[in-house]
XYZ file of C-alpha atoms in Angstrom:
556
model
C 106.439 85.024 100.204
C 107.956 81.786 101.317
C 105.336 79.745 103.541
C 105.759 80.067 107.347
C 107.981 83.313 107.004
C 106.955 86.292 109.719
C 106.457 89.554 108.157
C 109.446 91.606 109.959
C 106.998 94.138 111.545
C 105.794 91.537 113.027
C 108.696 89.670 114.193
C 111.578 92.357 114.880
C 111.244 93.003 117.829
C 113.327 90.586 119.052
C 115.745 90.950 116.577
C 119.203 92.140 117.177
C 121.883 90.903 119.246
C 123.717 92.078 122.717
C 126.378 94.747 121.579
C 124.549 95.552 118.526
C 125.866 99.046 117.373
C 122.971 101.532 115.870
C 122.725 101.124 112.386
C 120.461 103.852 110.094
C 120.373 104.949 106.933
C 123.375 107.507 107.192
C 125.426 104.274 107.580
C 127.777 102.862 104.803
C 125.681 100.680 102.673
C 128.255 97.898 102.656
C 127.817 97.690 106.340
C 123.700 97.689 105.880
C 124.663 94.720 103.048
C 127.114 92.648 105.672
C 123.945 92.711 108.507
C 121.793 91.699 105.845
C 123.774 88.894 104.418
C 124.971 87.551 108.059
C 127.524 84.550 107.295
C 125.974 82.394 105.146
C 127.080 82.192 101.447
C 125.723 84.299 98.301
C 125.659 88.213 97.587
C 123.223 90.955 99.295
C 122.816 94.625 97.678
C 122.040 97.823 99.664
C 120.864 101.150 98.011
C 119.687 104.259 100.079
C 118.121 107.589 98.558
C 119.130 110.551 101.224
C 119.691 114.168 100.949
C 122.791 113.834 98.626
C 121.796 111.557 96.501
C 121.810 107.635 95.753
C 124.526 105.307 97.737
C 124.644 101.807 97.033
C 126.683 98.616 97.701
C 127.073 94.866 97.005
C 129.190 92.275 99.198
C 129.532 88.819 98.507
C 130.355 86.195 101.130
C 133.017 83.786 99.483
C 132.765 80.834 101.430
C 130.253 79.559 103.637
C 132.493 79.258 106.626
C 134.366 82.060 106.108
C 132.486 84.587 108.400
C 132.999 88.035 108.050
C 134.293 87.499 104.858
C 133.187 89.381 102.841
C 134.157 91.491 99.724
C 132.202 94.776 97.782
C 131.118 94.697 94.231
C 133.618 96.010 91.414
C 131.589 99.681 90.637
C 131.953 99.461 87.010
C 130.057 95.636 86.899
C 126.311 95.651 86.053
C 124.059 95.962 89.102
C 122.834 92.526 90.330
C 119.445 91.387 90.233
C 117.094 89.159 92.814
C 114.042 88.139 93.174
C 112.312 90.643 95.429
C 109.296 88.086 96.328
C 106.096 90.049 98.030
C 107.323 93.396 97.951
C 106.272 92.742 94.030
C 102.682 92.854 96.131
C 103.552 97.017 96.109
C 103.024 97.362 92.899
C 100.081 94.704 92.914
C 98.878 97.847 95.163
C 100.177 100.654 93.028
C 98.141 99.273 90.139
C 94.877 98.804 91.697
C 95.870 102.787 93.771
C 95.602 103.652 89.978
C 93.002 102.346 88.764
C 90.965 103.511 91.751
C 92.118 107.109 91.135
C 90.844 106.826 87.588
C 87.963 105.782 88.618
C 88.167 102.407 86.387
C 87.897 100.639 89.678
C 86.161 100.773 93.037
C 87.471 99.507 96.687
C 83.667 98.353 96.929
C 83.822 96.094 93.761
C 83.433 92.238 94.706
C 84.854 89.269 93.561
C 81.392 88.037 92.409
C 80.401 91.031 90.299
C 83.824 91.504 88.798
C 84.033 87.284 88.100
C 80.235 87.229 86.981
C 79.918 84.668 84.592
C 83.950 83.685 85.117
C 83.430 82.002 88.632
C 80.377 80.058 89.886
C 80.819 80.424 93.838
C 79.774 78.243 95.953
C 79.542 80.582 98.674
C 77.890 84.157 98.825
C 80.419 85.137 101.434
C 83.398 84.973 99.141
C 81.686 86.310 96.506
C 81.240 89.377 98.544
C 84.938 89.828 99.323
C 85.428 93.690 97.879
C 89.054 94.672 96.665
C 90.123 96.655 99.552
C 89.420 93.412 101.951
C 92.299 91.751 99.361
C 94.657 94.809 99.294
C 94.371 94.895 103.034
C 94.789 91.233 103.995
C 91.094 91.314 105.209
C 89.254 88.963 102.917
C 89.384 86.126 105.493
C 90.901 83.730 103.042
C 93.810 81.729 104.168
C 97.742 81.885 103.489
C 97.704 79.586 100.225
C 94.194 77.717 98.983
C 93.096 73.767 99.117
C 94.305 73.069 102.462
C 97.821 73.598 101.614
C 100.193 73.689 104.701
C 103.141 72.035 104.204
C 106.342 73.510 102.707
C 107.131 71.888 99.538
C 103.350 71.934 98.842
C 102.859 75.468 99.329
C 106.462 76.087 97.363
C 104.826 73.815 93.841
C 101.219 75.778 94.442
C 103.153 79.723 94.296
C 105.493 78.089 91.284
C 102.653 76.551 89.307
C 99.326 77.481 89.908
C 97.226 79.421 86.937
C 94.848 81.397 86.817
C 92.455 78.731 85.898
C 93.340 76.763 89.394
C 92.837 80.211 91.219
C 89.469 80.815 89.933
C 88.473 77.301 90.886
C 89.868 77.660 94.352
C 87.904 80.688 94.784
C 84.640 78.967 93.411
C 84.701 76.150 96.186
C 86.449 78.310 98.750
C 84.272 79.080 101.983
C 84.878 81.051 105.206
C 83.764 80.873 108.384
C 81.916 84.198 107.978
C 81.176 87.529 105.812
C 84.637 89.431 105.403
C 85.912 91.526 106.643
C 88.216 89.788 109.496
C 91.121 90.838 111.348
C 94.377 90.919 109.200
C 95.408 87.884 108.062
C 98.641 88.078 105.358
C 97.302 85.858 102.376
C 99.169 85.012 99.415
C 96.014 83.794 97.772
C 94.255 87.244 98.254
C 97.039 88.585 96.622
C 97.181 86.415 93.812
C 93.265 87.016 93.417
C 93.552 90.500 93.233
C 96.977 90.742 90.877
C 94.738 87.963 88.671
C 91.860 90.371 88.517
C 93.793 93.339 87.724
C 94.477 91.221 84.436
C 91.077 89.916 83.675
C 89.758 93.394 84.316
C 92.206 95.031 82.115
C 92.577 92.670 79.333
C 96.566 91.993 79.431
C 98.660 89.839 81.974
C 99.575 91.354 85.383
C 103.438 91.361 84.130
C 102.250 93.998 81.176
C 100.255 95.690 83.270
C 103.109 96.340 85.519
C 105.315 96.950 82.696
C 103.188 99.755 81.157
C 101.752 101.363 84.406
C 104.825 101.691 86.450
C 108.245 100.128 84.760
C 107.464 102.592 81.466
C 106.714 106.168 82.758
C 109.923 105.275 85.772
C 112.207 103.822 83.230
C 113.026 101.051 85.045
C 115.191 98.671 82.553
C 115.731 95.528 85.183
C 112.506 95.180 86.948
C 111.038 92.367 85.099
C 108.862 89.541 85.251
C 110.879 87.504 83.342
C 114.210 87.554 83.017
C 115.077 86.817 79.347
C 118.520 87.466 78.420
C 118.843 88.883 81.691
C 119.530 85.986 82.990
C 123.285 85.811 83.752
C 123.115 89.392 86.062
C 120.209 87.161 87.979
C 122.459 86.586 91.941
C 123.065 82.962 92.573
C 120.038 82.124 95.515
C 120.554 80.357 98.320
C 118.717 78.305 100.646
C 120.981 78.550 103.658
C 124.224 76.803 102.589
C 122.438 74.946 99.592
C 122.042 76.778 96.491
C 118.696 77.522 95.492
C 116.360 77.799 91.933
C 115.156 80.734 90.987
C 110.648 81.019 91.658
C 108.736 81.528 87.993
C 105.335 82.183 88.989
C 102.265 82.331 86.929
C 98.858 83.279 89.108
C 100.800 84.402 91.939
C 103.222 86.418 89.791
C 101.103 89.245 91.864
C 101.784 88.380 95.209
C 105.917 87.596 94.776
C 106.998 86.758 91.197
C 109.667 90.445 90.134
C 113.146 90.418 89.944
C 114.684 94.019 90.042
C 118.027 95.921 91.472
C 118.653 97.456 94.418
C 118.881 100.705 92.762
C 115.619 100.266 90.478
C 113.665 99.156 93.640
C 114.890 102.338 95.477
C 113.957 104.552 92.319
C 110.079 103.082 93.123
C 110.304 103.670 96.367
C 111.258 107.328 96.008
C 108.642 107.904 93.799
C 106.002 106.263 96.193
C 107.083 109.145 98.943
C 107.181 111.721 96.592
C 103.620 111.144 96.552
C 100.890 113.831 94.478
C 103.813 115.616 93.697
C 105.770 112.568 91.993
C 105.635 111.053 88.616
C 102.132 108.345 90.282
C 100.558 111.728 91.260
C 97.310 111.218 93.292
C 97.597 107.597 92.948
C 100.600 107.076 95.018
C 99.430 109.489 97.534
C 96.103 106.775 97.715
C 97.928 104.317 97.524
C 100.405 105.254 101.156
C 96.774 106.398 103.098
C 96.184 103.752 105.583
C 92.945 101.874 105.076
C 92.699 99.538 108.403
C 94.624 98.087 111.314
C 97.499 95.645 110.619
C 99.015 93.948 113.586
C 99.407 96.983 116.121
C 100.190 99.085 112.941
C 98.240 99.896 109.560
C 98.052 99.217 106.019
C 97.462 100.886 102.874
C 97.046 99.670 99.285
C 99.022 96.720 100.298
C 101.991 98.922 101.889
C 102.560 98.356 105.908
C 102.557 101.765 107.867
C 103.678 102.408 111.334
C 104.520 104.846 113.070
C 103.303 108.119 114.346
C 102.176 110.667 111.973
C 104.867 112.885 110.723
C 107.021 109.917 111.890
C 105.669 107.533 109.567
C 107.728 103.996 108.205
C 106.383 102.834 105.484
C 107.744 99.148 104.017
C 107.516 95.857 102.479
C 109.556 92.311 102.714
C 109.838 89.321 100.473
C 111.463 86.156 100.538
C 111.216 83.670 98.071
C 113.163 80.107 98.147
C 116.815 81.922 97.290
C 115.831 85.166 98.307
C 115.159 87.581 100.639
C 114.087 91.645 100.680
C 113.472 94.789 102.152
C 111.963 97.831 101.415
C 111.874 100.774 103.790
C 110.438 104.490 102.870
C 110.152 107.558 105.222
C 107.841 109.689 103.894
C 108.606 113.042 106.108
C 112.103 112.794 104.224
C 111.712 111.100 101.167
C 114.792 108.557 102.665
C 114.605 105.321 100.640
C 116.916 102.090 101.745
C 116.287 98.828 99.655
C 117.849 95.480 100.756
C 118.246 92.333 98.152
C 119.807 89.461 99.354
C 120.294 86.398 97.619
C 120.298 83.586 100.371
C 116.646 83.381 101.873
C 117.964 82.555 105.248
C 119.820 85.598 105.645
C 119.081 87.620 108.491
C 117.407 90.074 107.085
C 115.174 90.840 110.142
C 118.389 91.784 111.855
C 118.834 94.802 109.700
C 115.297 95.798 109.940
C 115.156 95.555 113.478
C 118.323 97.778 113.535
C 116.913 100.309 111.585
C 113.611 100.702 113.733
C 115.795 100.806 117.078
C 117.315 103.840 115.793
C 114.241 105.611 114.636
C 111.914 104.431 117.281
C 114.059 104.065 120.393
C 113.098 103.064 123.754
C 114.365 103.525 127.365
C 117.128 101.832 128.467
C 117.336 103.290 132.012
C 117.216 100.111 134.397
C 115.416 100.372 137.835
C 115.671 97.480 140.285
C 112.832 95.117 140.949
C 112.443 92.249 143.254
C 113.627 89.192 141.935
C 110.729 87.319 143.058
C 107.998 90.095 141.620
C 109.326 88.820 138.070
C 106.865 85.486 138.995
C 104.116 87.926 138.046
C 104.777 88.253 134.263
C 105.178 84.731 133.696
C 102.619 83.259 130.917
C 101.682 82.988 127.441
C 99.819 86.241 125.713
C 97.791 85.380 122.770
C 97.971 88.365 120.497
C 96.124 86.100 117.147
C 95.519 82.559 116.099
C 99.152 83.234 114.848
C 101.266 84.901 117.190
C 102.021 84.561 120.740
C 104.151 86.169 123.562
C 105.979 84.251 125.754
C 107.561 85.432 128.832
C 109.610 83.560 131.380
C 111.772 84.001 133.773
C 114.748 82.747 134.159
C 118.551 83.689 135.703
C 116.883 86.465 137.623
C 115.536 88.138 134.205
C 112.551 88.290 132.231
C 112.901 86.307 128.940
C 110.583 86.977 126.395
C 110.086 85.586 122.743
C 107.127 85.323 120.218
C 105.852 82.839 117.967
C 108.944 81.925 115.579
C 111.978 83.984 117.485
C 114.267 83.433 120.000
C 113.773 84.306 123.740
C 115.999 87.856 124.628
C 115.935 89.398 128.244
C 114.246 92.531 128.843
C 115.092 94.916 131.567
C 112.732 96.539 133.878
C 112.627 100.488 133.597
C 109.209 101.313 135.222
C 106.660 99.777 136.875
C 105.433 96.747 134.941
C 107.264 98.510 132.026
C 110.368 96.187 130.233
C 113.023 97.262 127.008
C 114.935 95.305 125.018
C 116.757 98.786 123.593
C 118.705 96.646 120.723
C 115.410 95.298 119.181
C 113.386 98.545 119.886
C 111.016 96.921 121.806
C 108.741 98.040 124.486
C 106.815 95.538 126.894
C 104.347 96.831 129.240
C 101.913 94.654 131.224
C 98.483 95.557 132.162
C 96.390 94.386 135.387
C 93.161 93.757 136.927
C 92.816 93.812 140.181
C 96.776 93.344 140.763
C 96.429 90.798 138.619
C 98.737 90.920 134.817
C 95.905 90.435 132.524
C 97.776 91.120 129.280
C 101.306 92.782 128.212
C 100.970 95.667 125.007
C 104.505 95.688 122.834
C 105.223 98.659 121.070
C 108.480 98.909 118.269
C 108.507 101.125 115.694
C 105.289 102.789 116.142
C 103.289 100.088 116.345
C 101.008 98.461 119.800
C 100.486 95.101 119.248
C 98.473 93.460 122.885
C 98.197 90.372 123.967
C 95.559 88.268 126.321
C 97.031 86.417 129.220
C 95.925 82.819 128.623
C 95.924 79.517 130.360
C 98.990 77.960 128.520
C 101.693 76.946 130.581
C 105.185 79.016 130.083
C 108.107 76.512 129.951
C 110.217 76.210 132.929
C 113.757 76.785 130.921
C 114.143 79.372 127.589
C 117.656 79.620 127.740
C 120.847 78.005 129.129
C 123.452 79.444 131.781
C 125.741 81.594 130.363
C 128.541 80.152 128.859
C 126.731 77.043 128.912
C 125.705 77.017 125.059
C 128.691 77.338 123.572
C 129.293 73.472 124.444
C 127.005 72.713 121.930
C 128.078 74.820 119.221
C 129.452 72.966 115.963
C 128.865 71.390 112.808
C 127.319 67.844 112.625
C 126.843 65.636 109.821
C 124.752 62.910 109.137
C 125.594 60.753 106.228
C 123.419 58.047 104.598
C 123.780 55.600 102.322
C 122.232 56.314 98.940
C 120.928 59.405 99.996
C 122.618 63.049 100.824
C 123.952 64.026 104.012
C 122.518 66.090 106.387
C 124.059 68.993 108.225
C 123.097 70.638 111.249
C 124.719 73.793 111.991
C 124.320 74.912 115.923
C 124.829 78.461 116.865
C 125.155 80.424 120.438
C 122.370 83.443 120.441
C 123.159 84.862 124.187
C 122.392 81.366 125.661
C 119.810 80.590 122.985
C 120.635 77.779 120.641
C 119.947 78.259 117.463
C 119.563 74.789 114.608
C 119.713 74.858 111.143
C 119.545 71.671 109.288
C 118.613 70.814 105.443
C 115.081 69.744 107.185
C 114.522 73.090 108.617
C 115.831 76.812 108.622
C 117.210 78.543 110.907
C 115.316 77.818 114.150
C 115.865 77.886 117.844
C 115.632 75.003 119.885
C 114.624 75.153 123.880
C 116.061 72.785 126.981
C 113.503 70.425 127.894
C 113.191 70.104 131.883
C 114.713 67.531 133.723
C 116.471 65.959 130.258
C 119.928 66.637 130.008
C 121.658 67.700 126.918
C 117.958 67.542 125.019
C 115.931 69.807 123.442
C 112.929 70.551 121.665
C 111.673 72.539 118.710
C 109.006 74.812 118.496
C 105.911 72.934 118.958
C 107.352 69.982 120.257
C 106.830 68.341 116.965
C 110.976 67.131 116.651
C 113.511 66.920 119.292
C 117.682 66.908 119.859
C 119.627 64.393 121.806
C 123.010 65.435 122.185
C 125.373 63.049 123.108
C 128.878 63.461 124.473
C 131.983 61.068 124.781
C 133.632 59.299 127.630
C 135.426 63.151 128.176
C 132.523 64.607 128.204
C 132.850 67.118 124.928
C 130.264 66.979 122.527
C 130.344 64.230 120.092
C 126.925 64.002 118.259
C 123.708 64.697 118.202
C 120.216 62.915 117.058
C 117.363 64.254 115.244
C 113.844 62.622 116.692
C 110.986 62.904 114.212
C 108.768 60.399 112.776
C 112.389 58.293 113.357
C 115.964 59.002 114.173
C 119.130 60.799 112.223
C 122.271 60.370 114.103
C 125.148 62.613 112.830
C 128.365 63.187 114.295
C 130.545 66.423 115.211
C 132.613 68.129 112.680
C 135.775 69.076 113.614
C 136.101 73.049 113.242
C 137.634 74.126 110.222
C 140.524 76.091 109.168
């Protein structure tokens, strides 16, 4: 839910780190919880539903230098709950699967017949939008409405808009043509369609979920609102600061439950169990896939990928203290649910775990001329959103998309690469000897991309053993104002900055600069500086001005 976050099927693939070991859901759930949490402080909850019954686990991380450190829950203490952000967009889904099935709704229904009278659009396209375009991310309408783009602006409009702003969003919103488009995730959609759920049915989207789903499950902690809940509520975190919990009001749809691991697993099973479960025909609706989703599918809001028979069927959510995961296979009814309650935990790492084990890929290396690698070099467009980049670089092929980190990739066929610890498949396609394109499949899912003019950057990562120069704490302290950390990790020659002006984010050499680097974009850069010895002493921040902070020595 939080702006500028990657869905993990999109993103995963280059999750996971050199060494990994293969994680699945016959692992210990603490061990699911301590990938999922990562370092940083806070608590994260695993639950998994296999043949045997329900396993669950919570760890905490004391101390947010203290890595590793981690301890598990006391079993008699209540379960914790989170916020589980847009999976709450599943039973957004569920409720529409239902209404559908009972024939008080159709997929066909627009927003202007089902807002006549309520909304005076301005343009006939919206007004045409149907329901399944919004369940499916197809409507054409954009992340968050007005223009909003930046993050604190996009954080106030999912906090405080009504319904009374969304309707007049949607009555001066226009697109650039009739829906449908090609899938674009939209908060706003979601909001519309949780929003009209409620004016179609007479009672807020909260009740709705509360009487449709909570009710006939008996789920006792998956709420709206907390009430004197409250205190079982995990302390959020935004990296090492903590964070306030989200009350929404119009996008309560698209991100706004809290709910326990062990309640969010209980909906998950009874999604799989499908007709034969206690949502009957509904949920078996509700899992069919209605239209292409990024190399994979979607249903009634749920992203499927996979083969058939071999199907993964999930959800994630992040919201400004949290993060989630939900993850259902159907052919046997295995459930894991992830809650975690720092939202720059590295969630995606467990996720990308998961689908390496149950999708794997080839690591069987052939050799390949060093100097045929030139041929893969370039930028592949896969959507106004997401790009491939691949370069090469200490005689490998480096390869990262829009938001990750570059990993290398080994050849093990003929224009054929793997990355076996993300899962991830990369095979380019020619004309006329020419690559063209390069199609990455991971769990299931093809995603392709179009060669394009853009230049590939001459350096993605530094020499081994190189990076871990730069790794530290620094601290830049103001007067009147807080200090501002940067924390500067090592990802296999990758560094990695996280600062209180941006998550977790990695940062790339800039030719023929020394000790500087850029962020994605180029829109800030980092000057390190080092002392008369040489060591690292400090770095500076460059964006619309300077921040100078100084090394930390390490701690105890």
């Amino acid at each position: 839910m939080k702006p500028g976050a990657w869905l993990w099927l999109v993103a995963l693939w280059l999750a996971g780190g050199a060494g990994a070991q293969p994680l699945g859901l016959a692992s210990d759930p603490a061990d699911l919880a301590r990938v999922a949490l990562g370092t940083d402080p806070g608590s994260a909850s695993v639950a998994v539903w296999r043949a045997g019954g329900l396993r669950a686990a919570t760890v905490h991380n004391r101390a947010a230098r203290a890595v590793g450190e981690s301890a598990p829950a006391a079993p008699d203490a209540p379960a914790p709950l989170y916020e589980i952000g847009s999976i709450s967009k599943l039973f957004t889904g569920l409720l529409l699967a239902q209404a559908v099935e009972r024939g008080e709704l159709s997929l066909a229904d627009s927003l202007g017949g089902l807002l006549q009278g309520k909304v005076a659009f301005v343009s006939p396209e919206v007004a045409a939008i149907t329901l399944e375009q919004l369940v499916t991310h197809r409507s054409c309408l954009p992340r968050q409405f007005g223009g909003v783009r930046t993050g604190q602006a996009i954080v106030a409009q999912i906090r405080s808009a009504n319904r009374a702003a969304l309707w007049a969003a949607l009555a001066s919103q226009t697109i650039g043509h009739a829906a449908p488009c090609p899938a674009l995730y939209s908060n706003y959609g979601m909001a519309v369609l949780g929003e009209l759920l409620s004016e179609r049915f007479g009672k807020g989207w909260g009740e709705l979920v509360q009487e449709r789903i909570v009710a006939p499950l008996a789920l006792n902690d998956t709420v709206l609102q907390l009430g004197d809940r409250a205190a079982r509520l995990a302390p959020g975190h935004d990296g090492r600061r903590p964070a306030q919990p989200w009350d929404m009001q119009a996008f309560a749809g698209a991100g706004g439950l809290r709910a326990s691991v062990q309640e969010l697993v209980r909906f998950g099973q009874a999604l799989v169990a499908g007709r034969a479960g206690p949502f009957g025909a509904a949920a078996e609706r509700m899992l069919t896939p209605l239209a292409a989703f990024r190399g994979g599918e979607i249903g009634y809001a749920v992203f499927v990928s996979g083969p058939p028979g071999r199907r993964t069927l999930s959800h994630d959510g992040q919201t400004g203290g949290y993060r989630a995961l939900l993850v259902m296979y159907p052919e046997s009814g295995e459930v894991m649910a992830a809650l975690v309650g720092n939202s720059q935990a590295p969630v995606q790492q467990l996720a990308g775990r998961l689908a390496a084990l149950r999708y794997p890929v080839s690591s069987e290396a052939i050799s390949i001329d060093p100097l045929k690698l030139a041929d893969y070099r370039g930028v592949y467009r896969v959507d106004p959103e997401l790009a491939l980049v691949c370069v090469v670089q200490h005689g490998a092929l480096q390869v990262r998309s829009t938001g990750g980190v570059f990993r290398a990739f080994v050849p093990v066929a003929p224009d054929v690469f793997t990355r076996p610890a993300g899962g991830a498949q990369l095979t380019f396609l020619r004309r006329d000897g020419v690559v063209v394109a390069a199609t990455v499949a991971q769990s299931g899912n093809r995603t392709t991309g179009q060669r394009g003019s853009d230049a590939a950057p001459d350096d993605a990562v530094l020499a081994r053993g190189a990076a871990t120069a730069y790794v530290g704490r620094y601290v830049a302290t103001r007067a009147f104002r807080s200090a501002v950390e940067f924390d500067v990790e090592d990802l296999d020659g990758q560094l990695v900055v996280r600062s209180s002006a941006f998550p977790r984010q990695p940062v790339f050499p800039m030719a023929g600069r020394v000790d500087r680097f850029h962020y994605e974009g180029g829109r800030a850069e980092l000057q390190f500086e080092r002392d008369a010895g040489g060591r690292m002493s400090g770095l500076v921040l460059h964006e619309n001005g300077e921040i100078r902070a100084a090394r930390m020595a390490p701690g105890p």
